[in-house]
Amino acid sequence: DVKVTQSSRYLVKRTGEKVFLECVQDMDHENMFWYRQDPGLGLRLIYFSYDVKMKEKGDIPEGYSVSREKKERFSLILESASTNQTSMYLCASSLEGRSTEAFFGQGTRLTVV
Amino acid sequence: LAKTTQPISMDSYEGQEVNITCSHNNIATNDYITWYQQFPSQGPRFIIQGYKTKVTNEVASLFIPADRKSSTLSLPRVSLSDTAVYYCLVGDRAGGSYIPTFGRGTSLIVHP
C-alpha cells in the first residue's frame, strides 16, 4: 500500500520558533510537494521538488524553506513561526511524467500561538 | 496554467447520481483533466483523469466533450460517505514536472 507519512498530526508552536515538518514517502517518487490549506482558499502550493537537493518555489514560499537531502524525505521549515502560518499543511508525492496522480499525507495541523 | 471554474457547493440525496461540471475554457492541447476528492481532516485523494471523451473506473466516470472546454465528474448512486470536496485540476503531465494546482473545489453534501 502506497504511503506518504507526515511526522505529526497536530503541532502547537510559539511565535518565533523554528518549526520542522517532515514528510516521508515509500514509493520512490521523484516529485514531492508541500501545500497549505486554509478555509475557503483551497490548497496553495508552497514549494515542490523534482529531485534530491532540487527545489522550486510555489505560489506562497515567503516565510518557508525546504530541504530534500534524500529522495524519500521532504522537509518544510518555518524559519520563525508566525500566527499567520497557523494552517493545515499537506505533503504529496508523484511519479515523474506518467500520471497526474499525486499521493497525499494525512496532513499536519499547525497552530502558532 | 488553465483556470478552472466549478460550483462552490452541491446537495444531493442517497442513491442519486451526481454530476459536477468544471469549466476550463483556456485548456491547452497537452493538458489533462484530473479530479480529486477530499474528506475533512484528510489529504486529497485522486479519483480519475482523462484527456478526451469518456473515462470510467470503479469510483466515477469523467465526461469530456470534443472541445475539452469543460468536463463532468459523474458519481453513480451516491451514499453519505461521498460527502466531500471535489476538485477539478487541469495541467500538462508531460516533461516530469506536473504540478497539481487546486482551486476551491465543490463541496458535495449527500443527505439521507
mmCIF file of C-alpha atoms in Angstrom:
data_model
loop_
_atom_site.group_PDB
_atom_site.id
_atom_site.type_symbol
_atom_site.label_atom_id
_atom_site.label_comp_id
_atom_site.label_asym_id
_atom_site.label_seq_id
_atom_site.Cartn_x
_atom_site.Cartn_y
_atom_site.Cartn_z
ATOM 1 C CA ASP A 1 0.000 0.000 0.000
ATOM 2 C CA VAL A 2 1.474 3.329 -1.075
ATOM 3 C CA LYS A 3 2.169 5.737 1.687
ATOM 4 C CA VAL A 4 3.033 9.349 2.395
ATOM 5 C CA THR A 5 3.649 9.903 6.082
ATOM 6 C CA GLN A 6 3.802 13.236 7.828
ATOM 7 C CA SER A 7 5.628 13.259 11.139
ATOM 8 C CA SER A 8 2.925 14.950 13.204
ATOM 9 C CA ARG A 9 -0.853 15.142 13.005
ATOM 10 C CA TYR A 10 -1.127 18.110 15.335
ATOM 11 C CA LEU A 11 1.528 20.609 16.373
ATOM 12 C CA VAL A 12 1.469 23.680 18.609
ATOM 13 C CA LYS A 13 4.408 26.070 18.446
ATOM 14 C CA ARG A 14 5.207 29.511 19.802
ATOM 15 C CA THR A 15 5.729 32.623 17.711
ATOM 16 C CA GLY A 16 9.357 32.941 16.647
ATOM 17 C CA GLU A 17 10.177 29.244 16.968
ATOM 18 C CA LYS A 18 11.850 27.354 14.150
ATOM 19 C CA VAL A 19 9.486 24.597 13.037
ATOM 20 C CA PHE A 20 10.260 21.471 11.032
ATOM 21 C CA LEU A 21 7.534 19.499 9.271
ATOM 22 C CA GLU A 22 8.725 16.164 7.970
ATOM 23 C CA CYS A 23 7.312 14.085 5.133
ATOM 24 C CA VAL A 24 8.397 10.625 4.007
ATOM 25 C CA GLN A 25 7.167 8.612 1.024
ATOM 26 C CA ASP A 26 7.836 4.948 0.324
ATOM 27 C CA MET A 27 7.004 4.881 -3.390
ATOM 28 C CA ASP A 28 10.353 6.018 -4.853
ATOM 29 C CA HIS A 29 8.635 9.074 -6.324
ATOM 30 C CA GLU A 30 10.711 11.811 -7.893
ATOM 31 C CA ASN A 31 8.308 14.678 -7.181
ATOM 32 C CA MET A 32 7.322 15.947 -3.749
ATOM 33 C CA PHE A 33 5.167 18.902 -2.768
ATOM 34 C CA TRP A 34 4.192 20.981 0.242
ATOM 35 C CA TYR A 35 0.813 22.731 0.373
ATOM 36 C CA ARG A 36 -1.068 24.668 2.989
ATOM 37 C CA GLN A 37 -4.832 24.648 3.213
ATOM 38 C CA ASP A 38 -6.951 27.342 4.800
ATOM 39 C CA PRO A 39 -10.749 27.584 4.966
ATOM 40 C CA GLY A 40 -12.182 28.991 1.742
ATOM 41 C CA LEU A 41 -8.813 29.102 -0.013
ATOM 42 C CA GLY A 42 -8.290 25.527 -1.158
ATOM 43 C CA LEU A 43 -4.774 24.107 -1.336
ATOM 44 C CA ARG A 44 -1.931 26.513 -2.085
ATOM 45 C CA LEU A 45 1.481 25.298 -3.195
ATOM 46 C CA ILE A 46 4.410 26.396 -1.024
ATOM 47 C CA TYR A 47 7.362 24.515 -2.517
ATOM 48 C CA PHE A 48 7.997 21.467 -4.642
ATOM 49 C CA SER A 49 10.966 19.294 -5.505
ATOM 50 C CA TYR A 50 11.525 17.105 -8.538
ATOM 51 C CA ASP A 51 14.801 15.560 -7.417
ATOM 52 C CA VAL A 52 17.134 15.265 -4.463
ATOM 53 C CA LYS A 53 18.586 18.647 -3.465
ATOM 54 C CA MET A 54 16.364 20.381 -6.038
ATOM 55 C CA LYS A 55 13.593 22.742 -5.035
ATOM 56 C CA GLU A 56 11.266 25.189 -6.711
ATOM 57 C CA LYS A 57 9.105 27.919 -5.216
ATOM 58 C CA GLY A 58 5.383 27.551 -5.431
ATOM 59 C CA ASP A 59 2.758 30.246 -5.107
ATOM 60 C CA ILE A 60 3.378 31.220 -1.466
ATOM 61 C CA PRO A 61 7.011 30.483 -0.467
ATOM 62 C CA GLU A 62 7.521 33.530 1.765
ATOM 63 C CA GLY A 63 8.376 32.559 5.335
ATOM 64 C CA TYR A 64 9.169 28.964 4.383
ATOM 65 C CA SER A 65 12.132 26.935 3.209
ATOM 66 C CA VAL A 66 12.536 23.266 2.303
ATOM 67 C CA SER A 67 15.126 20.542 2.340
ATOM 68 C CA ARG A 68 15.405 17.358 0.311
ATOM 69 C CA GLU A 69 18.597 15.501 1.189
ATOM 70 C CA LYS A 70 17.179 12.061 0.388
ATOM 71 C CA LYS A 71 14.692 11.041 -2.284
ATOM 72 C CA GLU A 72 12.109 9.783 0.171
ATOM 73 C CA ARG A 73 12.130 12.750 2.550
ATOM 74 C CA PHE A 74 10.970 16.331 2.029
ATOM 75 C CA SER A 75 11.051 18.756 4.940
ATOM 76 C CA LEU A 76 9.250 22.064 5.296
ATOM 77 C CA ILE A 77 10.895 24.627 7.557
ATOM 78 C CA LEU A 78 9.301 27.657 9.129
ATOM 79 C CA GLU A 79 12.316 29.779 9.994
ATOM 80 C CA SER A 80 10.458 31.934 12.519
ATOM 81 C CA ALA A 81 6.887 30.856 13.014
ATOM 82 C CA SER A 82 4.171 33.487 12.992
ATOM 83 C CA THR A 83 0.490 33.294 13.837
ATOM 84 C CA ASN A 84 -0.483 33.722 10.178
ATOM 85 C CA GLN A 85 1.221 30.408 9.491
ATOM 86 C CA THR A 86 -1.389 28.598 11.539
ATOM 87 C CA SER A 87 -2.822 26.204 8.976
ATOM 88 C CA MET A 88 -3.206 22.632 7.729
ATOM 89 C CA TYR A 89 -0.036 21.532 5.926
ATOM 90 C CA LEU A 90 -0.203 18.755 3.350
ATOM 91 C CA CYS A 91 2.639 16.860 1.750
ATOM 92 C CA ALA A 92 2.292 14.949 -1.521
ATOM 93 C CA SER A 93 4.403 12.919 -3.901
ATOM 94 C CA SER A 94 4.068 11.761 -7.511
ATOM 95 C CA LEU A 95 5.863 9.869 -10.227
ATOM 96 C CA GLU A 96 7.643 11.811 -12.899
ATOM 97 C CA GLY A 97 5.898 12.280 -16.208
ATOM 98 C CA ARG A 98 3.484 9.341 -16.183
ATOM 99 C CA SER A 99 0.354 10.442 -14.436
ATOM 100 C CA THR A 100 -1.477 13.312 -12.858
ATOM 101 C CA GLU A 101 -1.972 11.239 -9.718
ATOM 102 C CA ALA A 102 -0.403 12.585 -6.566
ATOM 103 C CA PHE A 103 -0.497 10.839 -3.203
ATOM 104 C CA PHE A 104 -1.118 12.930 -0.128
ATOM 105 C CA GLY A 105 -0.241 12.536 3.512
ATOM 106 C CA GLN A 106 -2.815 12.880 6.257
ATOM 107 C CA GLY A 107 -1.837 16.472 6.982
ATOM 108 C CA THR A 108 -0.317 18.356 9.903
ATOM 109 C CA ARG A 109 -2.489 20.883 11.665
ATOM 110 C CA LEU A 110 -0.085 23.528 12.947
ATOM 111 C CA THR A 111 -1.134 26.142 15.459
ATOM 112 C CA VAL A 112 1.233 29.012 16.196
ATOM 113 C CA VAL A 113 0.448 30.823 19.443
ATOM 114 C CA LEU B 1 -1.988 27.498 -16.405
ATOM 115 C CA ALA B 2 -5.614 26.800 -17.338
ATOM 116 C CA LYS B 3 -8.045 28.210 -14.803
ATOM 117 C CA THR B 4 -10.950 26.062 -13.675
ATOM 118 C CA THR B 5 -14.401 27.091 -12.505
ATOM 119 C CA GLN B 6 -16.721 24.771 -10.624
ATOM 120 C CA PRO B 7 -19.740 25.261 -8.364
ATOM 121 C CA ILE B 8 -18.917 26.092 -4.772
ATOM 122 C CA SER B 9 -21.422 23.616 -3.355
ATOM 123 C CA MET B 10 -23.968 20.975 -4.297
ATOM 124 C CA ASP B 11 -26.536 18.955 -2.418
ATOM 125 C CA SER B 12 -27.846 15.505 -3.236
ATOM 126 C CA TYR B 13 -29.593 12.532 -1.662
ATOM 127 C CA GLU B 14 -28.516 8.976 -1.153
ATOM 128 C CA GLY B 15 -28.962 6.804 -4.223
ATOM 129 C CA GLN B 16 -28.946 9.665 -6.711
ATOM 130 C CA GLU B 17 -26.444 10.241 -9.494
ATOM 131 C CA VAL B 18 -24.388 13.398 -9.021
ATOM 132 C CA ASN B 19 -22.786 15.330 -11.855
ATOM 133 C CA ILE B 20 -20.240 18.046 -11.096
ATOM 134 C CA THR B 21 -19.230 20.188 -14.039
ATOM 135 C CA CYS B 22 -15.958 22.047 -14.333
ATOM 136 C CA SER B 23 -15.265 24.791 -16.844
ATOM 137 C CA HIS B 24 -11.737 25.211 -18.264
ATOM 138 C CA ASN B 25 -12.076 27.450 -21.307
ATOM 139 C CA ASN B 26 -8.358 28.018 -21.900
ATOM 140 C CA ILE B 27 -7.246 24.403 -21.619
ATOM 141 C CA ALA B 28 -4.066 23.735 -23.609
ATOM 142 C CA THR B 29 -3.524 20.949 -26.121
ATOM 143 C CA ASN B 30 -1.313 18.901 -23.801
ATOM 144 C CA ASP B 31 -3.382 19.402 -20.661
ATOM 145 C CA TYR B 32 -5.016 16.503 -18.837
ATOM 146 C CA ILE B 33 -8.098 16.808 -16.623
ATOM 147 C CA THR B 34 -7.920 15.287 -13.168
ATOM 148 C CA TRP B 35 -10.376 15.078 -10.278
ATOM 149 C CA TYR B 36 -9.567 14.686 -6.596
ATOM 150 C CA GLN B 37 -11.762 14.025 -3.553
ATOM 151 C CA GLN B 38 -11.049 15.332 -0.082
ATOM 152 C CA PHE B 39 -12.724 14.310 3.179
ATOM 153 C CA PRO B 40 -12.497 16.579 6.245
ATOM 154 C CA SER B 41 -9.135 16.435 8.021
ATOM 155 C CA GLN B 42 -7.576 14.279 5.301
ATOM 156 C CA GLY B 43 -5.398 14.887 2.265
ATOM 157 C CA PRO B 44 -6.966 14.849 -1.216
ATOM 158 C CA ARG B 45 -7.306 11.524 -2.988
ATOM 159 C CA PHE B 46 -7.014 11.022 -6.756
ATOM 160 C CA ILE B 47 -10.277 9.869 -8.363
ATOM 161 C CA ILE B 48 -9.867 9.925 -12.124
ATOM 162 C CA GLN B 49 -8.009 11.542 -15.006
ATOM 163 C CA GLY B 50 -8.782 11.909 -18.713
ATOM 164 C CA TYR B 51 -7.868 13.671 -21.901
ATOM 165 C CA LYS B 52 -10.965 13.381 -24.089
ATOM 166 C CA THR B 53 -14.292 11.517 -24.461
ATOM 167 C CA LYS B 54 -15.218 9.282 -21.528
ATOM 168 C CA VAL B 55 -13.230 7.556 -18.825
ATOM 169 C CA THR B 56 -14.737 5.215 -16.247
ATOM 170 C CA ASN B 57 -13.298 3.479 -13.217
ATOM 171 C CA GLU B 58 -14.731 1.787 -10.140
ATOM 172 C CA VAL B 59 -15.395 5.112 -8.443
ATOM 173 C CA ALA B 60 -16.626 7.554 -11.086
ATOM 174 C CA SER B 61 -16.965 8.495 -14.735
ATOM 175 C CA LEU B 62 -15.439 11.508 -16.435
ATOM 176 C CA PHE B 63 -17.093 13.009 -19.491
ATOM 177 C CA ILE B 64 -15.116 15.376 -21.707
ATOM 178 C CA PRO B 65 -16.725 16.942 -24.789
ATOM 179 C CA ALA B 66 -14.864 17.301 -28.047
ATOM 180 C CA ASP B 67 -13.862 20.935 -27.450
ATOM 181 C CA ARG B 68 -12.479 19.999 -23.974
ATOM 182 C CA LYS B 69 -13.552 23.332 -22.533
ATOM 183 C CA SER B 70 -15.451 21.616 -19.763
ATOM 184 C CA SER B 71 -15.641 18.259 -18.043
ATOM 185 C CA THR B 72 -18.185 16.482 -15.873
ATOM 186 C CA LEU B 73 -17.456 14.158 -12.992
ATOM 187 C CA SER B 74 -20.291 11.672 -12.534
ATOM 188 C CA LEU B 75 -20.764 9.797 -9.257
ATOM 189 C CA PRO B 76 -23.341 6.999 -9.573
ATOM 190 C CA ARG B 77 -25.726 6.304 -6.701
ATOM 191 C CA VAL B 78 -24.050 8.411 -4.040
ATOM 192 C CA SER B 79 -24.049 7.499 -0.377
ATOM 193 C CA LEU B 80 -23.488 9.564 2.768
ATOM 194 C CA SER B 81 -19.790 8.659 2.610
ATOM 195 C CA ASP B 82 -19.447 10.562 -0.681
ATOM 196 C CA THR B 83 -19.877 13.829 1.219
ATOM 197 C CA ALA B 84 -16.582 15.575 0.457
ATOM 198 C CA VAL B 85 -14.945 18.372 -1.501
ATOM 199 C CA TYR B 86 -14.252 17.579 -5.150
ATOM 200 C CA TYR B 87 -11.507 19.361 -7.055
ATOM 201 C CA CYS B 88 -11.076 19.678 -10.819
ATOM 202 C CA LEU B 89 -7.474 20.176 -11.985
ATOM 203 C CA VAL B 90 -6.073 20.870 -15.429
ATOM 204 C CA GLY B 91 -2.420 20.581 -16.369
ATOM 205 C CA ASP B 92 0.271 19.118 -18.603
ATOM 206 C CA ARG B 93 1.595 15.816 -17.265
ATOM 207 C CA ALA B 94 4.476 15.544 -19.745
ATOM 208 C CA GLY B 95 8.030 16.565 -19.012
ATOM 209 C CA GLY B 96 8.143 15.205 -15.493
ATOM 210 C CA SER B 97 7.000 18.321 -13.742
ATOM 211 C CA TYR B 98 3.241 18.008 -13.411
ATOM 212 C CA ILE B 99 2.235 20.190 -10.506
ATOM 213 C CA PRO B 100 -1.230 19.569 -9.053
ATOM 214 C CA THR B 101 -2.825 23.011 -8.840
ATOM 215 C CA PHE B 102 -6.015 23.196 -6.830
ATOM 216 C CA GLY B 103 -8.867 25.670 -6.899
ATOM 217 C CA ARG B 104 -11.513 25.936 -4.187
ATOM 218 C CA GLY B 105 -13.399 22.830 -5.213
ATOM 219 C CA THR B 106 -17.052 21.828 -4.939
ATOM 220 C CA SER B 107 -18.396 20.869 -1.552
ATOM 221 C CA LEU B 108 -20.849 17.998 -2.057
ATOM 222 C CA ILE B 109 -23.255 17.175 0.754
ATOM 223 C CA VAL B 110 -25.232 13.955 0.486
ATOM 224 C CA HIS B 111 -28.397 13.845 2.581
ATOM 225 C CA PRO B 112 -30.173 10.735 3.864
#
